[in-house]
Amino acid sequence: MQTALRTSVPETELASRANSAPHARVAREERPLHVSGLSLNIRGLRKSFGDNEVLRGIDLHIPAGQFVAIVGKSGCGKSTLLRLIAGLEKIDAGSISFGDEVQAEDIRVMFQEPRLLPWARVLSNVEVGLGRDRASDDAQLRAEKALTEVGLVNKRDQWPSVLSGGQKQRVALARALVSRPRVLAFDEPLGALDALTRISMQRLLERVWRDQGFTAILVTHDVSEAVTLADRVLVIEDGRIAQDVTVNVPRPRERRSVDLADLEGSILRALLSGDERI
Amino acid sequence: MSLIDSVSLPRNFRLPRVDGLVQWIVPLGIIAIWQVASITGFVPARVLPAPSDVALAGWKLLLSGELVRNIWVSFWRASIGFLIGGSIGFAFGLANGLSQLSAKLTDTTLQMVRNVPHLALIPLVILWFGIDESAKLFLVALGVFFPIYLNTLHGIRTVDPQLIEMGRIYGMRDGELFRRVIFPGALPSIFVGIRFALGIMWLTLIVAETIAASSGLGYMAMQAREFMLIDVVVLSILIYALLGKIADSASRVLERATLSWHPAFQKR
């Protein structure tokens, strides 16, 4: 499967070029062009830190290639869920299974901080993302391709310290993408960016997701970002899934459209209703 | 480093050709004033000989070959002592930074030894080694050990844990994680240790050579004192200053070469 994916690189390149003529693909905007993603099955997932039970039984199925956003108040366990999916924490009880055999390179995480190595040039930072293939002959070529996808190939020989916050995050995205992951988990990747950079990063995320067809799991505190990007929004409250909302708005979505605003409003009301009771 | 950054001149206020010379204005100025003060008799030659006399003494010693021999002996002692003490300090710093077990075993002991001024060991060292080469090497190595040990340890312990987690996520094994993340992250701190150590290296050597030696710059100065050759005494002191400066510059060059990624070292 991995090798099949890698030989399909030129196709995705074509797809990203096609993207510059949006009218040509309106008809199939709904779904990614080709689904390379993995489906996810979570059963009875629990996790506690000491006495604090963060996740109290999560049951969830995510179809391959879906874009899922997870929202909730801070401390609700959304980041913990993401870290469990990415294998960064140990599961206390329950299970997470993927639709296919997975390798380390199939699942990638992007954090709120870019976490670039300050002592490595942009290109070598992207090469880090290749995992075990770092030493292969085409490592540099693939890293360059990933940088091209995020529009930063001209910065390949720069040190990370000279990049802006948005550019650093794009390099981190290229690093996550370079191994052609089948599940990409985002832990508030845009949280530290200014409003304008956020919008262009959201477009970039949506574009690479459509081009590559990975399963995307986005943890965010921004409900408007969640409804703009995702097929489905999960609201987590007290360690459980409180709401599972499908976003049936065709893509490309117009930010601030009435449909999205309605959806955002109802999710926000549900999120805040608990506060009123207190 | 951030301090250097914030006080450095604005970008367009830079005179590249003159930059390297600016730092020498003050030392040369002091020598000029000193010369004038000596010629006018303001400073008697018994207290401090004129720079020209010092230079003359240096020239004579250079011709006799004595100066070069003594500088070479001191330089050799300094560098060998530094290499020995520095490598051991670096090795312990690495081991204790990377392994909890090693830190538990040795750190307390090392911290206790650190609080003994190493120059206080001179009587003991003379009893052990006599006034042999090994006495000087031992003292220099001991003096150099601690700054390098402490700063290596500190550097490794303060590597950003988020970067280490990132490295693990991207499948780096221990060796690669060390090479790509931990060591480069600790390097700025290691360099701080090296520069501290260079200072201590000269200090230790001067003291050791002054007290117990039969060659070297410190010995030359002590011999000169016996014969009231004050110009040679001053000459030795100046050479120490110069050697210290050279060692510091060498570490700066190395620092620039290896830390070019660091914002404080970037020429824009």
Coordinates of C-alpha atoms in Angstrom, one line a residue:
Chain A
M1 CA 0.0 0.0 0.0
Q2 CA 2.8 2.4 0.9
T3 CA 4.6 1.8 -2.3
A4 CA 1.4 2.2 -4.3
L5 CA 0.9 5.5 -2.6
R6 CA 4.3 6.7 -3.4
T7 CA 4.1 6.0 -7.1
S8 CA 1.0 8.1 -7.2
V9 CA 2.9 11.2 -6.3
P10 CA 2.7 12.7 -9.9
E11 CA -1.1 12.4 -9.8
T12 CA -1.3 14.4 -6.7
E13 CA 0.9 17.0 -8.3
L14 CA -1.5 17.2 -11.2
A15 CA -4.3 17.5 -8.8
S16 CA -2.7 20.5 -7.0
R17 CA -2.2 22.1 -10.4
A18 CA -5.8 21.5 -11.2
N19 CA -6.6 23.3 -8.0
S20 CA -5.6 26.6 -9.6
A21 CA -8.7 26.4 -11.8
P22 CA -11.4 25.8 -9.2
H23 CA -14.4 25.9 -11.6
A24 CA -13.1 22.8 -13.3
R25 CA -13.7 20.6 -10.3
V26 CA -16.8 22.1 -8.6
A27 CA -18.7 18.9 -9.5
R28 CA -16.6 16.7 -7.3
E29 CA -15.7 19.1 -4.5
E30 CA -17.6 17.0 -1.9
R31 CA -14.9 14.3 -1.4
P32 CA -11.2 14.1 -1.7
L33 CA -10.0 13.2 -5.2
H34 CA -8.8 9.8 -4.2
V35 CA -9.0 8.4 -0.8
S36 CA -5.7 7.2 0.7
G37 CA -6.9 7.6 4.2
L38 CA -7.4 5.0 6.8
S39 CA -10.7 4.4 8.6
L40 CA -10.6 4.5 12.4
N41 CA -12.5 2.6 15.0
I42 CA -12.5 3.6 18.6
R43 CA -14.2 1.4 21.2
G44 CA -14.7 2.2 24.9
L45 CA -11.7 4.4 25.1
R46 CA -10.7 5.6 28.5
K47 CA -7.8 7.5 29.8
S48 CA -7.0 9.0 33.2
F49 CA -4.0 11.0 34.6
G50 CA -3.8 10.1 38.2
D51 CA -7.3 10.6 39.7
N52 CA -8.4 12.8 36.9
E53 CA -10.4 10.7 34.4
V54 CA -10.0 12.6 31.1
L55 CA -11.8 10.3 28.7
R56 CA -14.7 8.3 30.0
G57 CA -15.6 5.9 27.2
I58 CA -15.3 7.2 23.7
D59 CA -17.0 5.2 20.9
L60 CA -16.3 6.5 17.4
H61 CA -16.0 5.4 13.8
I62 CA -14.3 7.7 11.3
P63 CA -14.6 6.6 7.7
A64 CA -11.5 6.7 5.5
G65 CA -10.7 10.1 4.2
Q66 CA -13.1 12.0 6.4
F67 CA -12.3 15.4 7.8
V68 CA -13.3 15.4 11.5
A69 CA -13.1 18.3 13.8
I70 CA -13.1 17.8 17.5
V71 CA -14.2 20.8 19.6
G72 CA -14.8 21.3 23.3
K73 CA -13.9 23.5 26.2
S74 CA -10.3 23.4 27.4
G75 CA -9.6 20.4 29.6
C76 CA -12.5 18.4 28.0
G77 CA -10.0 15.8 26.8
K78 CA -10.0 16.6 23.1
S79 CA -6.2 16.9 22.9
T80 CA -5.8 13.7 24.9
L81 CA -8.1 11.9 22.4
L82 CA -5.8 13.1 19.6
R83 CA -2.6 12.1 21.4
L84 CA -4.1 8.6 22.0
I85 CA -5.0 8.3 18.3
A86 CA -1.5 9.4 17.4
G87 CA 0.0 6.9 19.8
L88 CA 1.6 9.5 22.0
E89 CA -0.1 8.3 25.2
K90 CA -0.9 4.8 26.4
I91 CA -4.5 3.7 26.4
D92 CA -6.0 2.8 29.8
A93 CA -9.0 0.8 28.5
G94 CA -10.7 0.3 25.2
S95 CA -9.2 0.1 21.7
I96 CA -8.2 2.2 18.7
S97 CA -8.0 0.2 15.4
F98 CA -7.2 1.4 11.9
G99 CA -8.8 0.0 8.8
D100 CA -5.5 -1.4 7.5
E101 CA -2.1 -2.4 8.8
V102 CA -0.3 0.8 9.9
Q103 CA 3.3 1.8 9.9
A104 CA 4.7 4.7 11.9
E105 CA 4.9 6.8 8.8
D106 CA 1.2 6.4 8.1
I107 CA 0.1 8.6 11.1
R108 CA 1.4 12.1 11.6
V109 CA 0.7 14.8 14.0
M110 CA 1.0 18.6 13.7
F111 CA 1.1 20.6 16.9
Q112 CA 0.3 24.1 17.8
E113 CA 4.0 24.8 17.9
P114 CA 5.9 24.2 14.7
R115 CA 8.6 22.2 16.6
L116 CA 11.2 22.7 13.9
L117 CA 14.8 21.9 14.6
P118 CA 16.4 25.4 14.8
W119 CA 19.8 24.0 13.8
A120 CA 18.6 22.4 10.6
R121 CA 17.8 24.2 7.3
V122 CA 14.1 24.1 6.2
L123 CA 14.7 21.3 3.8
S124 CA 16.4 19.0 6.4
N125 CA 13.5 19.8 8.7
V126 CA 11.1 18.5 6.1
E127 CA 13.3 15.4 5.6
V128 CA 12.9 14.5 9.2
G129 CA 9.3 13.7 8.4
L130 CA 10.3 10.8 6.2
G131 CA 10.8 8.6 9.2
R132 CA 12.8 5.5 8.3
D133 CA 13.2 6.7 4.7
R134 CA 15.3 9.7 5.8
A135 CA 18.4 7.9 4.5
S136 CA 17.0 7.0 1.1
D137 CA 18.3 8.5 -2.1
D138 CA 15.2 10.4 -3.0
A139 CA 14.7 11.9 0.4
Q140 CA 15.7 15.3 -0.7
L141 CA 13.5 15.2 -3.8
R142 CA 10.5 14.2 -1.8
A143 CA 11.2 16.9 0.8
E144 CA 11.3 19.4 -2.0
K145 CA 8.0 18.2 -3.4
A146 CA 6.4 18.6 0.0
L147 CA 7.8 22.1 0.4
T148 CA 6.4 22.9 -3.1
E149 CA 3.0 21.8 -1.9
V150 CA 3.0 24.3 0.9
G151 CA 4.5 27.0 -1.3
L152 CA 7.8 27.4 0.5
V153 CA 10.3 25.7 -1.8
N154 CA 12.2 29.0 -2.2
K155 CA 12.9 28.9 1.5
R156 CA 14.5 25.5 1.4
D157 CA 18.0 26.7 2.5
Q158 CA 16.9 29.1 5.2
W159 CA 17.2 28.6 8.9
P160 CA 13.8 28.3 10.7
S161 CA 14.6 31.4 12.8
V162 CA 14.2 33.7 9.9
L163 CA 10.7 32.4 8.9
S164 CA 7.4 34.0 10.1
G165 CA 5.1 32.1 12.4
G166 CA 2.8 31.1 9.5
Q167 CA 5.8 30.0 7.4
K168 CA 7.2 27.9 10.2
Q169 CA 3.8 26.2 10.5
R170 CA 3.7 25.5 6.8
V171 CA 7.2 23.9 7.1
A172 CA 5.8 21.7 9.9
L173 CA 2.9 20.8 7.6
A174 CA 5.3 19.9 4.8
R175 CA 7.2 17.7 7.3
A176 CA 4.0 16.0 8.3
L177 CA 3.0 15.5 4.7
V178 CA 6.2 14.3 3.2
S179 CA 5.7 10.7 4.2
R180 CA 2.3 10.7 2.6
P181 CA 0.5 9.9 5.9
R182 CA -2.9 8.2 5.8
V183 CA -4.1 9.8 9.0
L184 CA -3.1 13.4 9.9
A185 CA -3.9 14.6 13.4
F186 CA -3.8 18.4 14.0
D187 CA -3.6 19.6 17.6
E188 CA -4.7 23.2 17.3
P189 CA -2.2 23.9 14.5
L190 CA -3.4 27.4 13.8
G191 CA -4.0 28.4 17.4
A192 CA -0.9 30.6 17.6
L193 CA -1.4 32.4 14.2
D194 CA -2.9 35.8 13.5
A195 CA -6.3 36.0 11.9
L196 CA -5.2 36.5 8.2
T197 CA -2.5 33.8 8.4
R198 CA -5.1 31.5 9.9
I199 CA -7.5 31.9 7.0
S200 CA -4.8 31.2 4.4
M201 CA -3.6 28.2 6.5
Q202 CA -7.1 26.8 6.6
R203 CA -7.3 27.0 2.9
L204 CA -4.0 25.2 2.6
L205 CA -5.1 22.5 5.0
E206 CA -8.3 21.9 3.0
R207 CA -6.4 21.8 -0.3
V208 CA -3.8 19.3 0.8
W209 CA -6.5 17.2 2.4
R210 CA -8.5 17.2 -0.9
D211 CA -5.3 16.5 -2.9
Q212 CA -4.0 13.7 -0.8
G213 CA -7.2 12.2 0.7
F214 CA -5.8 11.4 4.1
T215 CA -8.1 11.1 7.1
A216 CA -7.9 14.4 8.9
I217 CA -8.6 14.8 12.6
L218 CA -8.5 18.4 13.7
V219 CA -8.6 19.5 17.4
T220 CA -9.6 23.1 17.7
H221 CA -11.2 25.5 20.1
D222 CA -12.5 27.6 17.2
V223 CA -16.0 26.3 16.2
S224 CA -16.0 28.5 13.1
E225 CA -12.8 26.9 11.9
A226 CA -14.3 23.5 12.7
V227 CA -17.4 24.0 10.6
T228 CA -15.5 25.7 7.8
L229 CA -13.1 22.8 7.3
A230 CA -14.7 19.6 8.6
D231 CA -17.2 17.1 7.2
R232 CA -18.2 16.3 10.7
V233 CA -17.8 18.1 14.1
L234 CA -17.6 16.1 17.3
V235 CA -18.3 18.0 20.5
I236 CA -16.6 16.5 23.6
E237 CA -17.8 17.3 27.0
D238 CA -16.7 15.7 30.3
G239 CA -14.7 13.0 28.5
R240 CA -17.6 11.9 26.3
I241 CA -18.8 12.7 22.8
A242 CA -21.7 15.0 23.5
Q243 CA -22.7 15.8 19.9
D244 CA -21.8 14.4 16.5
V245 CA -22.7 17.0 13.9
T246 CA -22.5 16.4 10.2
V247 CA -21.6 19.4 8.1
N248 CA -23.6 19.1 4.9
V249 CA -22.3 22.2 3.2
P250 CA -20.8 21.7 -0.2
R251 CA -17.2 22.7 -0.9
P252 CA -15.6 25.1 -1.6
R253 CA -17.3 26.6 1.4
E254 CA -17.8 30.3 1.7
R255 CA -16.6 31.5 5.1
R256 CA -19.3 33.2 7.0
S257 CA -22.1 31.7 4.9
V258 CA -25.5 31.5 6.5
D259 CA -25.5 27.7 6.7
L260 CA -22.1 27.6 8.4
A261 CA -23.1 30.4 10.8
D262 CA -26.3 28.6 11.8
L263 CA -24.3 25.4 12.5
E264 CA -21.6 27.3 14.4
G265 CA -24.3 29.0 16.5
S266 CA -26.0 25.8 17.4
I267 CA -22.8 24.1 18.4
L268 CA -21.7 27.1 20.4
R269 CA -25.0 27.2 22.2
A270 CA -24.7 23.6 23.1
L271 CA -21.1 24.1 24.3
L272 CA -22.1 27.1 26.5
S273 CA -25.4 25.7 27.8
G274 CA -23.5 23.8 30.6
D275 CA -22.2 27.1 31.9
E276 CA -25.6 28.6 32.4
R277 CA -26.7 25.7 34.5
I278 CA -23.7 26.4 36.8
Chain B
M1 CA 22.9 35.4 23.4
S2 CA 19.7 37.4 23.3
L3 CA 21.6 40.2 25.0
I4 CA 24.2 40.2 22.3
D5 CA 21.3 40.4 19.8
S6 CA 19.6 43.3 21.4
V7 CA 22.7 45.4 21.8
S8 CA 24.2 44.8 18.4
L9 CA 24.3 47.7 16.0
P10 CA 21.4 48.4 13.7
R11 CA 21.8 46.7 10.3
N12 CA 22.9 49.7 8.2
F13 CA 25.3 51.0 10.8
R14 CA 28.1 48.6 10.0
L15 CA 31.7 49.3 8.9
P16 CA 32.8 45.8 7.9
R17 CA 36.5 46.7 7.1
V18 CA 37.0 48.6 10.3
D19 CA 35.0 46.2 12.5
G20 CA 37.9 43.9 13.2
L21 CA 40.2 46.8 14.1
V22 CA 37.8 48.6 16.4
Q23 CA 38.3 46.2 19.3
W24 CA 42.1 47.0 19.3
I25 CA 41.6 50.7 19.7
V26 CA 41.4 50.6 23.5
P27 CA 44.4 48.2 24.2
L28 CA 46.6 50.1 21.8
G29 CA 45.5 53.4 23.3
I30 CA 46.5 52.1 26.8
I31 CA 49.9 51.1 25.5
A32 CA 50.4 54.5 23.9
I33 CA 49.4 56.3 27.2
W34 CA 51.7 54.0 29.1
Q35 CA 54.6 54.7 26.7
V36 CA 54.1 58.5 27.1
A37 CA 53.9 58.2 30.9
S38 CA 57.2 56.2 31.0
I39 CA 59.1 58.6 28.7
T40 CA 58.0 61.6 30.7
G41 CA 59.1 59.9 33.9
F42 CA 55.6 59.9 35.3
V43 CA 55.9 56.2 35.8
P44 CA 59.4 55.2 37.0
A45 CA 61.0 52.3 35.2
R46 CA 61.4 50.4 38.5
V47 CA 57.7 50.2 38.9
L48 CA 56.7 49.6 35.3
P49 CA 59.1 49.6 32.3
A50 CA 58.1 51.4 29.1
P51 CA 56.3 49.3 26.5
S52 CA 59.3 49.8 24.2
D53 CA 61.6 48.3 26.8
V54 CA 59.3 45.4 27.2
A55 CA 59.3 44.9 23.5
L56 CA 63.1 45.0 23.5
A57 CA 63.2 42.4 26.2
G58 CA 60.9 40.3 24.2
W59 CA 63.0 40.7 21.1
K60 CA 66.1 39.6 23.0
L61 CA 64.4 36.5 24.4
L62 CA 63.0 35.7 21.0
L63 CA 66.5 35.8 19.5
S64 CA 67.9 33.5 22.2
G65 CA 65.1 31.1 21.6
E66 CA 64.1 31.1 25.2
L67 CA 60.8 32.9 24.6
V68 CA 59.5 30.5 21.9
R69 CA 60.5 27.5 24.0
N70 CA 58.7 28.7 27.1
I71 CA 55.6 29.8 25.2
W72 CA 55.6 26.4 23.5
V73 CA 55.9 24.5 26.8
S74 CA 53.0 26.5 28.3
F75 CA 50.9 26.2 25.3
W76 CA 51.5 22.4 25.2
R77 CA 50.6 22.1 28.9
A78 CA 47.5 24.2 28.5
S79 CA 46.1 22.3 25.5
I80 CA 46.9 18.8 26.7
G81 CA 45.4 19.6 30.2
F82 CA 42.4 21.2 28.5
L83 CA 41.9 18.2 26.2
I84 CA 42.1 15.7 29.1
G85 CA 40.0 17.6 31.5
G86 CA 37.6 18.8 28.8
S87 CA 37.0 15.3 27.4
I88 CA 36.4 13.8 30.8
G89 CA 34.0 16.6 31.7
F90 CA 32.2 16.3 28.4
A91 CA 31.9 12.5 28.9
F92 CA 30.5 12.9 32.4
G93 CA 28.2 15.6 31.2
L94 CA 26.8 13.5 28.4
A95 CA 26.5 10.4 30.7
N96 CA 24.7 12.2 33.5
G97 CA 22.5 14.2 31.1
L98 CA 21.4 11.2 29.3
S99 CA 21.2 8.6 32.0
Q100 CA 19.4 8.9 35.3
L101 CA 21.4 6.1 36.8
S102 CA 24.7 7.6 35.9
A103 CA 23.5 11.0 37.3
K104 CA 22.4 9.4 40.6
L105 CA 25.7 7.6 40.9
T106 CA 28.2 10.4 40.2
D107 CA 26.5 13.8 40.3
T108 CA 26.6 14.3 44.1
T109 CA 30.2 13.3 44.3
L110 CA 31.2 15.6 41.5
Q111 CA 29.3 18.5 43.1
M112 CA 31.2 18.0 46.3
V113 CA 34.5 17.9 44.6
R114 CA 33.6 21.0 42.6
N115 CA 33.4 23.0 45.8
V116 CA 37.0 22.4 46.6
P117 CA 39.1 25.1 45.0
H118 CA 41.4 23.1 42.7
L119 CA 44.3 25.4 43.4
A120 CA 44.1 24.4 47.1
L121 CA 45.3 21.0 45.9
I122 CA 48.7 22.4 44.8
P123 CA 50.6 21.2 47.9
L124 CA 49.1 17.8 47.6
V125 CA 49.8 17.7 43.9
I126 CA 53.4 18.6 44.4
L127 CA 53.7 15.8 46.9
W128 CA 52.2 13.4 44.5
F129 CA 53.8 14.4 41.2
G130 CA 56.7 16.6 42.2
I131 CA 57.2 19.6 39.9
D132 CA 56.8 17.3 36.9
E133 CA 54.7 17.9 33.8
S134 CA 52.0 15.7 35.2
A135 CA 51.4 18.0 38.1
K136 CA 50.6 20.9 35.8
L137 CA 48.5 18.7 33.5
F138 CA 46.6 17.4 36.5
L139 CA 45.7 20.8 37.8
V140 CA 44.7 22.2 34.4
A141 CA 42.6 19.2 33.7
L142 CA 40.9 19.4 37.1
G143 CA 40.2 23.1 36.6
V144 CA 38.8 22.7 33.1
F145 CA 36.7 19.6 34.0
F146 CA 34.0 21.4 36.0
P147 CA 32.9 24.2 33.7
I148 CA 32.6 21.8 30.8
Y149 CA 30.9 19.1 32.9
L150 CA 28.3 21.5 34.3
N151 CA 27.5 23.2 31.1
T152 CA 27.3 20.1 29.0
L153 CA 25.0 18.6 31.6
H154 CA 22.9 21.8 31.7
G155 CA 22.7 21.9 27.9
I156 CA 21.5 18.4 27.6
R157 CA 18.9 18.7 30.4
T158 CA 17.5 21.9 28.9
V159 CA 17.0 20.6 25.3
D160 CA 13.4 21.5 24.4
P161 CA 11.3 18.4 25.4
Q162 CA 8.8 19.2 22.6
L163 CA 11.6 18.7 20.1
I164 CA 12.6 15.4 21.7
E165 CA 8.9 14.3 21.5
M166 CA 8.9 15.4 17.9
G167 CA 12.0 13.4 17.1
R168 CA 10.5 10.3 18.7
I169 CA 7.2 10.7 16.8
Y170 CA 9.2 10.9 13.6
G171 CA 10.9 7.6 14.4
M172 CA 14.3 8.7 15.6
R173 CA 16.1 6.1 17.5
D174 CA 18.5 7.0 20.4
G175 CA 21.6 7.5 18.2
E176 CA 19.8 9.6 15.7
L177 CA 17.9 11.6 18.3
F178 CA 21.2 12.4 20.0
R179 CA 22.9 13.4 16.8
R180 CA 20.0 15.4 15.3
V181 CA 18.3 16.9 18.4
I182 CA 20.0 16.6 21.7
F183 CA 23.6 17.4 20.8
P184 CA 22.9 20.4 18.6
G185 CA 20.5 21.6 21.3
A186 CA 23.1 21.4 24.0
L187 CA 25.9 22.9 21.9
P188 CA 25.3 26.6 22.8
S189 CA 25.6 25.7 26.5
I190 CA 28.7 23.5 25.8
F191 CA 30.4 26.5 24.2
V192 CA 29.7 28.6 27.3
G193 CA 31.5 25.9 29.3
I194 CA 34.4 25.9 26.9
R195 CA 34.9 29.6 27.2
F196 CA 34.8 29.5 31.0
A197 CA 37.2 26.6 30.9
L198 CA 39.7 28.5 28.7
G199 CA 39.8 31.2 31.3
I200 CA 40.4 28.7 34.1
M201 CA 43.0 26.9 32.0
W202 CA 45.3 29.9 31.8
L203 CA 44.7 30.9 35.4
T204 CA 45.6 27.4 36.7
L205 CA 48.6 27.2 34.5
I206 CA 50.0 30.6 35.6
V207 CA 49.7 29.7 39.2
A208 CA 51.1 26.2 38.8
E209 CA 54.0 27.4 36.7
T210 CA 54.8 30.2 39.1
I211 CA 54.9 27.9 42.1
A212 CA 56.4 24.8 40.8
A213 CA 58.0 24.5 37.4
S214 CA 61.4 24.5 35.6
S215 CA 60.1 25.8 32.3
G216 CA 57.2 27.7 30.8
L217 CA 56.0 31.3 30.9
G218 CA 55.2 31.3 34.6
Y219 CA 58.7 30.0 35.4
M220 CA 60.2 32.6 33.1
A221 CA 58.4 35.3 35.0
M222 CA 59.5 33.9 38.4
Q223 CA 63.1 33.7 37.2
A224 CA 63.0 37.3 36.0
R225 CA 61.7 38.4 39.4
E226 CA 64.7 36.8 41.1
F227 CA 67.0 38.8 38.9
M228 CA 64.9 42.0 39.1
L229 CA 64.2 41.9 35.3
I230 CA 60.9 43.7 35.6
D231 CA 60.6 44.1 31.8
V232 CA 60.5 40.3 31.4
V233 CA 57.9 40.0 34.2
V234 CA 55.7 42.4 32.4
L235 CA 56.4 40.7 29.1
S236 CA 55.2 37.3 30.5
I237 CA 52.0 39.0 31.8
L238 CA 51.3 40.5 28.4
I239 CA 51.9 37.2 26.6
Y240 CA 49.4 35.5 28.9
A241 CA 46.8 38.2 28.0
L242 CA 47.5 37.6 24.3
L243 CA 47.3 33.8 24.6
G244 CA 44.0 34.1 26.5
K245 CA 42.7 36.3 23.7
I246 CA 43.8 33.9 21.0
A247 CA 42.1 31.0 22.8
D248 CA 38.9 33.0 23.2
S249 CA 39.0 34.0 19.5
A250 CA 39.5 30.4 18.5
S251 CA 36.5 29.3 20.5
R252 CA 34.5 32.1 18.9
V253 CA 35.4 31.0 15.4
L254 CA 34.3 27.5 16.3
E255 CA 31.1 28.8 17.8
R256 CA 30.3 30.8 14.7
A257 CA 30.9 27.8 12.5
T258 CA 28.8 25.4 14.4
L259 CA 26.0 27.7 15.7
S260 CA 25.4 29.6 12.4
W261 CA 21.7 28.6 12.8
H262 CA 21.5 30.6 16.0
P263 CA 19.8 34.0 15.6
A264 CA 22.6 35.7 17.6
F265 CA 25.2 34.5 15.0
Q266 CA 23.4 35.4 11.9
K267 CA 24.7 38.1 9.7
R268 CA 21.8 39.4 7.7

